[in-house]
Amino acid sequence: MTTRTPARRSAKASNPTPYAYPCARWVRPKKFAELTGMTEKAAEGRRLKGDWPEGVIWVTAPDGQIRYNVQEYDAWVESSLMI
């Protein structure tokens, strides 16, 4: 009896299906943490260190509160993948 090893998949799919985000484009830190698994403090640290560009991954809303863009965060994560 022979054993088959599953084929390895590349980090990027050839025809990725776009993900439908179940929320608003810009979300508060608590919702961002729920959706990404990153803690609010970790996201704040990335923002304050300048790892994430303002206006792309995060913004200060007109009411003065911080908002995060989950779709842009995902693009940032995917751009950092080691191949």
mmCIF file of C-alpha atoms in Angstrom:
data_model
loop_
_atom_site.group_PDB
_atom_site.id
_atom_site.type_symbol
_atom_site.label_atom_id
_atom_site.label_comp_id
_atom_site.label_asym_id
_atom_site.label_seq_id
_atom_site.Cartn_x
_atom_site.Cartn_y
_atom_site.Cartn_z
ATOM 1 C CA MET A 1 0.000 0.000 0.000
ATOM 2 C CA THR A 2 1.424 3.393 -0.975
ATOM 3 C CA THR A 3 0.962 6.582 0.983
ATOM 4 C CA ARG A 4 0.216 9.774 -0.883
ATOM 5 C CA THR A 5 1.573 13.080 0.325
ATOM 6 C CA PRO A 6 -0.747 16.039 -0.314
ATOM 7 C CA ALA A 7 0.557 18.606 -2.775
ATOM 8 C CA ARG A 8 1.917 21.814 -1.233
ATOM 9 C CA ARG A 9 -0.078 24.931 -1.936
ATOM 10 C CA SER A 10 1.592 28.245 -2.540
ATOM 11 C CA ALA A 11 0.982 31.172 -0.186
ATOM 12 C CA LYS A 12 -0.952 32.989 -2.915
ATOM 13 C CA ALA A 13 -3.873 31.312 -4.629
ATOM 14 C CA SER A 14 -3.969 31.591 -8.403
ATOM 15 C CA ASN A 15 -7.530 32.977 -8.416
ATOM 16 C CA PRO A 16 -8.321 34.130 -4.897
ATOM 17 C CA THR A 17 -11.969 34.717 -4.103
ATOM 18 C CA PRO A 18 -12.493 38.185 -2.655
ATOM 19 C CA TYR A 19 -13.495 38.097 0.998
ATOM 20 C CA ALA A 20 -16.720 39.869 1.941
ATOM 21 C CA TYR A 21 -16.038 41.761 5.158
ATOM 22 C CA PRO A 22 -18.980 41.521 7.587
ATOM 23 C CA CYS A 23 -18.671 45.079 8.850
ATOM 24 C CA ALA A 24 -18.167 48.727 8.006
ATOM 25 C CA ARG A 25 -14.988 49.727 6.168
ATOM 26 C CA TRP A 26 -13.590 51.547 9.218
ATOM 27 C CA VAL A 27 -14.080 49.921 12.623
ATOM 28 C CA ARG A 28 -13.298 50.809 16.233
ATOM 29 C CA PRO A 29 -10.377 49.111 17.996
ATOM 30 C CA LYS A 30 -12.591 46.603 19.823
ATOM 31 C CA LYS A 31 -14.208 45.333 16.602
ATOM 32 C CA PHE A 32 -10.811 45.332 14.871
ATOM 33 C CA ALA A 33 -9.458 43.090 17.641
ATOM 34 C CA GLU A 34 -12.444 40.743 17.296
ATOM 35 C CA LEU A 35 -12.044 40.459 13.528
ATOM 36 C CA THR A 36 -8.264 40.093 13.356
ATOM 37 C CA GLY A 37 -7.327 38.373 16.605
ATOM 38 C CA MET A 38 -4.836 41.151 17.317
ATOM 39 C CA THR A 39 -5.255 42.799 20.715
ATOM 40 C CA GLU A 40 -6.266 46.439 20.963
ATOM 41 C CA LYS A 41 -2.927 47.215 22.652
ATOM 42 C CA ALA A 42 -0.938 45.511 19.870
ATOM 43 C CA ALA A 43 -2.805 47.489 17.212
ATOM 44 C CA GLU A 44 -2.234 50.691 19.160
ATOM 45 C CA GLY A 45 1.465 49.870 19.384
ATOM 46 C CA ARG A 46 1.744 49.329 15.626
ATOM 47 C CA ARG A 47 -0.074 52.603 15.022
ATOM 48 C CA LEU A 48 2.036 54.632 17.470
ATOM 49 C CA LYS A 49 5.350 53.154 16.247
ATOM 50 C CA GLY A 50 4.441 54.158 12.707
ATOM 51 C CA ASP A 51 4.354 50.591 11.368
ATOM 52 C CA TRP A 52 0.972 51.320 9.782
ATOM 53 C CA PRO A 53 0.433 54.387 7.596
ATOM 54 C CA GLU A 54 -2.240 56.830 8.691
ATOM 55 C CA GLY A 55 -5.057 57.087 6.170
ATOM 56 C CA VAL A 56 -4.505 53.523 4.968
ATOM 57 C CA ILE A 57 -4.738 51.105 7.899
ATOM 58 C CA TRP A 58 -5.935 53.632 10.474
ATOM 59 C CA VAL A 59 -7.490 57.090 10.653
ATOM 60 C CA THR A 60 -8.632 59.567 13.250
ATOM 61 C CA ALA A 61 -12.355 60.032 12.622
ATOM 62 C CA PRO A 62 -13.983 63.488 12.801
ATOM 63 C CA ASP A 63 -15.159 62.628 16.338
ATOM 64 C CA GLY A 64 -11.508 62.145 17.376
ATOM 65 C CA GLN A 65 -11.716 58.362 17.710
ATOM 66 C CA ILE A 66 -9.298 55.948 16.054
ATOM 67 C CA ARG A 67 -10.678 53.629 13.362
ATOM 68 C CA TYR A 68 -8.990 50.712 11.589
ATOM 69 C CA ASN A 69 -9.497 49.325 8.086
ATOM 70 C CA VAL A 70 -9.595 45.509 8.266
ATOM 71 C CA GLN A 71 -9.242 45.051 4.501
ATOM 72 C CA GLU A 72 -6.058 47.143 4.384
ATOM 73 C CA TYR A 73 -4.736 45.296 7.444
ATOM 74 C CA ASP A 74 -5.239 41.992 5.606
ATOM 75 C CA ALA A 75 -3.392 43.384 2.569
ATOM 76 C CA TRP A 76 -0.531 44.387 4.895
ATOM 77 C CA VAL A 77 -0.410 40.888 6.404
ATOM 78 C CA GLU A 78 -0.390 39.265 2.958
ATOM 79 C CA SER A 79 2.381 41.585 1.751
ATOM 80 C CA SER A 80 4.550 40.371 4.636
ATOM 81 C CA LEU A 81 4.248 36.656 3.848
ATOM 82 C CA MET A 82 7.523 34.857 3.344
ATOM 83 C CA ILE A 83 7.503 32.752 0.200
#
